[in-house]
Coordinates of C-alpha atoms in Angstrom, one line a residue:
M1072 CA -3.7 24.3 -51.6
A1073 CA -2.0 23.7 -48.2
R1074 CA 1.0 21.5 -48.0
T1075 CA 0.5 18.3 -46.3
A1076 CA 2.4 16.7 -43.5
F1077 CA 2.3 13.1 -42.2
I1078 CA 4.2 12.9 -39.0
I1079 CA 4.5 9.2 -37.9
G1080 CA 4.8 8.5 -33.9
G1081 CA 1.9 12.0 -33.6
T1082 CA 0.2 11.3 -30.5
G1083 CA 3.0 11.4 -28.4
M1084 CA 4.4 14.9 -26.8
I1085 CA 6.5 15.4 -29.7
G1086 CA 4.1 14.8 -32.4
I1087 CA 1.0 16.8 -30.6
A1088 CA 3.8 20.2 -30.1
T1089 CA 4.2 19.9 -33.5
A1090 CA 0.8 18.9 -35.2
A1091 CA 0.0 22.6 -33.3
E1092 CA 2.5 24.5 -34.8
L1093 CA 1.7 23.4 -38.5
L1094 CA -1.6 23.9 -38.4
R1095 CA -1.1 27.1 -37.0
A1096 CA 0.5 27.2 -39.6
G1097 CA -2.2 26.7 -42.1
W1098 CA -0.3 22.8 -42.6
R1099 CA -2.9 19.8 -43.2
V1100 CA -1.7 17.1 -40.6
T1101 CA -1.9 13.5 -40.7
L1102 CA -1.0 11.8 -37.1
S1103 CA -0.2 8.0 -36.7
H1104 CA -0.2 6.3 -34.1
T1105 CA 0.0 2.5 -32.7
G1106 CA -3.5 2.1 -31.8
K1107 CA -2.6 0.8 -28.5
R1108 CA -3.9 3.3 -25.9
P1109 CA -6.9 6.3 -26.7
A1110 CA -5.0 9.0 -28.7
E1111 CA -5.3 12.1 -26.3
N1112 CA -5.2 16.4 -26.7
V1113 CA -5.1 15.8 -30.2
P1114 CA -5.2 18.8 -31.8
A1115 CA -8.3 19.5 -33.6
G1116 CA -8.4 19.6 -37.3
A1117 CA -5.8 17.1 -37.4
E1118 CA -6.6 13.5 -38.6
I1119 CA -5.1 10.4 -37.0
V1120 CA -4.2 6.8 -38.5
A1121 CA -3.7 3.8 -36.1
L1122 CA -0.8 1.2 -37.8
D1123 CA 2.2 -0.7 -37.1
R1124 CA 5.2 1.4 -38.2
G1125 CA 7.0 -1.4 -38.3
D1126 CA 4.6 -2.1 -41.7
T1127 CA 6.0 -0.4 -44.4
E1128 CA 2.9 -1.2 -46.8
A1129 CA 0.4 0.1 -44.4
L1130 CA 2.2 3.2 -43.9
R1131 CA 2.7 3.4 -47.8
S1132 CA -0.9 3.1 -48.1
A1133 CA -1.5 5.8 -45.0
L1134 CA 0.6 8.4 -47.1
G1135 CA -1.7 7.9 -50.1
T1136 CA -0.3 10.1 -52.8
G1137 CA 2.4 11.4 -50.3
A1138 CA 2.9 14.0 -48.1
D1139 CA 5.6 17.5 -48.7
A1140 CA 6.8 16.4 -45.5
L1141 CA 7.0 13.4 -43.1
I1142 CA 7.8 13.8 -39.8
D1143 CA 9.5 10.7 -37.9
M1144 CA 9.1 11.2 -34.3
V1145 CA 9.6 7.4 -33.0
A1146 CA 12.5 6.1 -35.9
F1147 CA 15.0 4.4 -33.8
N1148 CA 17.8 2.4 -35.8
G1149 CA 19.0 1.3 -39.0
A1150 CA 15.9 -0.8 -40.2
H1151 CA 14.1 2.9 -39.5
G1152 CA 16.0 4.8 -41.1
D1153 CA 16.2 2.3 -44.6
Q1154 CA 12.3 2.0 -44.9
L1155 CA 12.0 6.3 -44.2
L1156 CA 14.2 5.6 -47.8
S1157 CA 11.9 2.9 -49.2
L1158 CA 9.1 6.1 -48.8
A1159 CA 11.2 8.8 -51.2
D1160 CA 8.6 8.9 -53.9
L1161 CA 6.0 9.7 -51.4
T1162 CA 7.9 12.0 -49.4
G1163 CA 9.3 15.9 -50.5
I1164 CA 11.3 16.4 -46.7
L1165 CA 12.2 14.0 -44.4
A1166 CA 12.5 15.6 -40.5
V1167 CA 13.8 12.8 -37.6
I1168 CA 14.6 13.1 -34.4
S1169 CA 17.9 11.7 -33.3
S1170 CA 19.4 12.7 -29.9
A1171 CA 22.1 14.6 -28.5
S1172 CA 23.5 11.5 -26.3
V1173 CA 25.0 10.1 -29.5
Y1174 CA 27.5 12.6 -28.5
A1175 CA 30.6 11.4 -26.9
D1176 CA 33.6 13.9 -25.4
P1177 CA 37.1 14.1 -25.9
Q1178 CA 37.8 11.1 -23.6
G1179 CA 35.4 9.0 -25.5
R1180 CA 32.7 8.7 -23.1
S1181 CA 29.0 9.8 -23.6
L1182 CA 25.9 8.9 -21.8
D1183 CA 25.9 5.4 -22.6
T1184 CA 28.8 4.0 -20.8
A1185 CA 28.0 7.1 -17.6
G1186 CA 27.4 3.4 -15.2
E1187 CA 31.0 2.4 -16.5
T1188 CA 33.1 5.3 -17.1
G1189 CA 31.2 8.8 -15.5
F1190 CA 29.2 11.3 -17.2
P1191 CA 30.5 12.8 -20.2
E1192 CA 32.2 16.5 -19.7
F1193 CA 32.6 18.8 -22.5
A1194 CA 34.1 22.0 -22.5
G1195 CA 32.1 24.5 -23.7
P1196 CA 28.6 24.3 -26.1
I1197 CA 29.1 21.3 -28.6
R1198 CA 28.9 21.4 -32.7
E1199 CA 26.8 19.4 -34.4
T1200 CA 30.4 18.3 -36.0
A1201 CA 31.6 16.8 -32.9
A1202 CA 32.5 13.3 -32.3
T1203 CA 30.1 10.9 -31.7
I1204 CA 29.7 7.1 -30.3
E1205 CA 30.3 4.2 -32.7
P1206 CA 26.9 3.0 -34.4
G1207 CA 24.8 -0.1 -33.1
T1208 CA 22.1 -2.0 -31.8
G1209 CA 23.2 -2.4 -28.2
S1210 CA 22.0 0.9 -26.7
Y1211 CA 19.8 3.6 -27.7
S1212 CA 22.2 6.4 -28.5
R1213 CA 24.4 3.6 -30.8
A1214 CA 20.7 3.1 -32.7
K1215 CA 20.3 6.7 -33.0
V1216 CA 23.7 6.4 -34.6
E1217 CA 23.1 4.2 -36.4
L1218 CA 19.2 5.9 -37.9
E1219 CA 21.3 8.5 -38.8
Q1220 CA 24.1 7.3 -41.0
H1221 CA 21.2 5.5 -42.8
L1222 CA 19.8 8.3 -43.9
A1223 CA 23.1 9.5 -44.8
G1224 CA 21.1 7.9 -48.5
A1225 CA 18.6 10.2 -48.6
T1226 CA 17.5 12.1 -52.0
R1227 CA 15.4 14.0 -50.6
P1228 CA 16.5 16.9 -48.3
V1229 CA 16.1 15.8 -44.4
T1230 CA 16.5 17.2 -41.3
I1231 CA 18.3 15.3 -38.5
L1232 CA 17.7 17.1 -35.3
R1233 CA 19.2 15.9 -32.2
P1234 CA 17.2 17.2 -28.8
C1235 CA 18.3 17.3 -25.6
A1236 CA 16.1 16.5 -22.2
I1237 CA 12.4 17.2 -23.9
H1238 CA 10.5 18.5 -21.6
G1239 CA 6.3 20.3 -21.8
I1240 CA 2.9 19.3 -22.0
N1241 CA 1.5 16.0 -22.5
A1242 CA 4.7 14.7 -21.6
K1243 CA 4.2 11.0 -20.5
H1244 CA 7.0 10.5 -17.7
P1245 CA 8.1 14.0 -17.3
R1246 CA 11.4 14.1 -15.5
E1247 CA 10.0 17.1 -13.4
W1248 CA 7.4 14.6 -11.3
W1249 CA 10.9 13.7 -9.1
F1250 CA 10.6 17.5 -7.8
V1251 CA 6.9 18.1 -7.7
K1252 CA 5.7 15.0 -5.9
R1253 CA 8.3 16.1 -3.1
M1254 CA 7.1 19.2 -2.8
L1255 CA 3.5 18.3 -2.9
D1256 CA 4.4 16.3 -0.2
G1257 CA 5.1 19.0 2.1
R1258 CA 8.9 17.8 2.7
S1259 CA 10.5 21.0 4.1
R1260 CA 14.4 19.7 2.9
V1261 CA 14.9 18.4 -0.7
P1262 CA 18.6 16.6 -0.5
L1263 CA 20.5 17.3 -4.3
A1264 CA 23.4 14.9 -5.3
G1265 CA 26.1 17.2 -5.8
G1266 CA 24.8 20.4 -4.9
G1267 CA 22.3 20.7 -8.4
G1268 CA 25.6 21.4 -9.8
A1269 CA 24.6 19.4 -12.4
L1270 CA 23.8 20.9 -16.0
F1271 CA 22.0 19.2 -18.5
H1272 CA 20.6 20.9 -21.1
T1273 CA 17.1 20.5 -21.8
T1274 CA 14.6 21.0 -25.1
A1275 CA 10.7 22.3 -24.4
S1276 CA 8.6 20.2 -26.8
I1277 CA 6.9 23.6 -28.2
N1278 CA 10.6 24.6 -29.1
L1279 CA 11.3 21.3 -30.9
A1280 CA 7.6 21.9 -32.9
R1281 CA 9.2 25.3 -34.1
A1282 CA 12.7 24.0 -35.2
I1283 CA 10.5 21.1 -37.1
R1284 CA 8.0 23.9 -38.8
A1285 CA 11.6 25.7 -39.4
T1286 CA 13.3 22.7 -41.2
I1287 CA 10.2 21.8 -43.4
D1288 CA 9.8 25.7 -44.4
T1289 CA 13.3 25.6 -45.5
P1290 CA 14.4 22.2 -46.8
A1291 CA 18.3 20.8 -46.8
T1292 CA 19.8 17.6 -45.6
R1293 CA 21.4 18.8 -42.3
V1294 CA 21.9 17.9 -38.8
L1295 CA 20.8 20.3 -36.2
N1296 CA 20.8 20.0 -32.8
C1297 CA 18.0 22.0 -30.6
G1298 CA 18.0 23.0 -27.3
D1299 CA 16.3 26.0 -25.5
P1300 CA 18.2 29.0 -24.8
D1301 CA 19.2 28.3 -21.9
A1302 CA 20.4 25.3 -20.1
P1303 CA 19.5 25.8 -16.4
S1304 CA 21.0 23.6 -13.5
L1305 CA 19.3 20.8 -11.3
L1306 CA 19.2 23.5 -8.6
E1307 CA 17.6 25.8 -11.2
I1308 CA 14.7 24.1 -12.2
G1309 CA 14.5 22.8 -8.8
E1310 CA 14.4 26.5 -7.8
A1311 CA 11.9 27.3 -11.0
L1312 CA 9.2 24.4 -9.7
A1313 CA 9.5 25.8 -6.1
S1314 CA 8.3 29.1 -7.4
Q1315 CA 5.2 27.6 -9.5
L1316 CA 4.3 25.4 -6.3
D1317 CA 4.6 28.1 -3.4
W1318 CA 7.3 26.2 -1.9
A1319 CA 8.7 27.2 0.8
G1320 CA 11.5 24.7 1.9
A1321 CA 15.0 24.3 1.2
F1322 CA 17.7 22.5 -1.2
V1323 CA 20.2 20.4 0.9
P1324 CA 23.3 19.8 -0.6
V1325 CA 24.5 16.5 -1.1
P1326 CA 27.6 15.0 -1.9
A1327 CA 27.6 13.5 -5.4
D1328 CA 27.7 10.0 -5.3
S1329 CA 25.3 9.8 -1.9
P1330 CA 22.3 7.3 -2.0
I1331 CA 19.5 10.1 -1.5
G1332 CA 18.8 12.8 -4.1
Q1333 CA 19.9 11.4 -7.0
T1334 CA 17.6 12.5 -9.5
P1335 CA 16.1 11.5 -13.4
W1336 CA 18.9 14.2 -14.2

């Protein structure tokens, strides 16, 4: 009998990629979404239910007799963590998306405080045991830390995944558009703040989907970073897009604090 997966927030970029990955592996997949806009590009074979994820009883009803894996793409804070724990009787395995933005560098800087203290700087690869910022409700990253800490009370295997800048098919707000728009506009020169040397690790939605499948195939309680095999610089990202679009212009380095050349990275 096919294993069953229920994906909360399943019609977004990560949910669609994960549903396709699990369907290929023979899982039965149900996707929930708010129903506020049409569910587009959903893989054939996936079931769809519309519900408010804040309505625990509706979620419990949609789960029916339960799911082998409950995957939450949009869990945001401690209350969501507690909600997932309350569904333990209907869940075999939990996989929950957090964020790599939870980390703080040795000086205590994080992406949350970049505007006041500057961007965090790390000497090398960040391990899952690295320090994180304090939990709370005042920012995206603090809320994610709160979520993670509440999930520590799980009685079922729970994997928390920390992706970086997610990209891929079905992205609602692709960061790549900053480059693509300028190239399609026919600009011959595009300024890059800091010369494009900044490194901001990326996570392809398909890579994240495969990581999710691997974690529910091998249940355990753990926290895992999830990034692409390489970490391209801003300039390398621009060059890759230029190659795809046959853009023959030039990237022009400008100072890091320049009012032009600032990108979503």
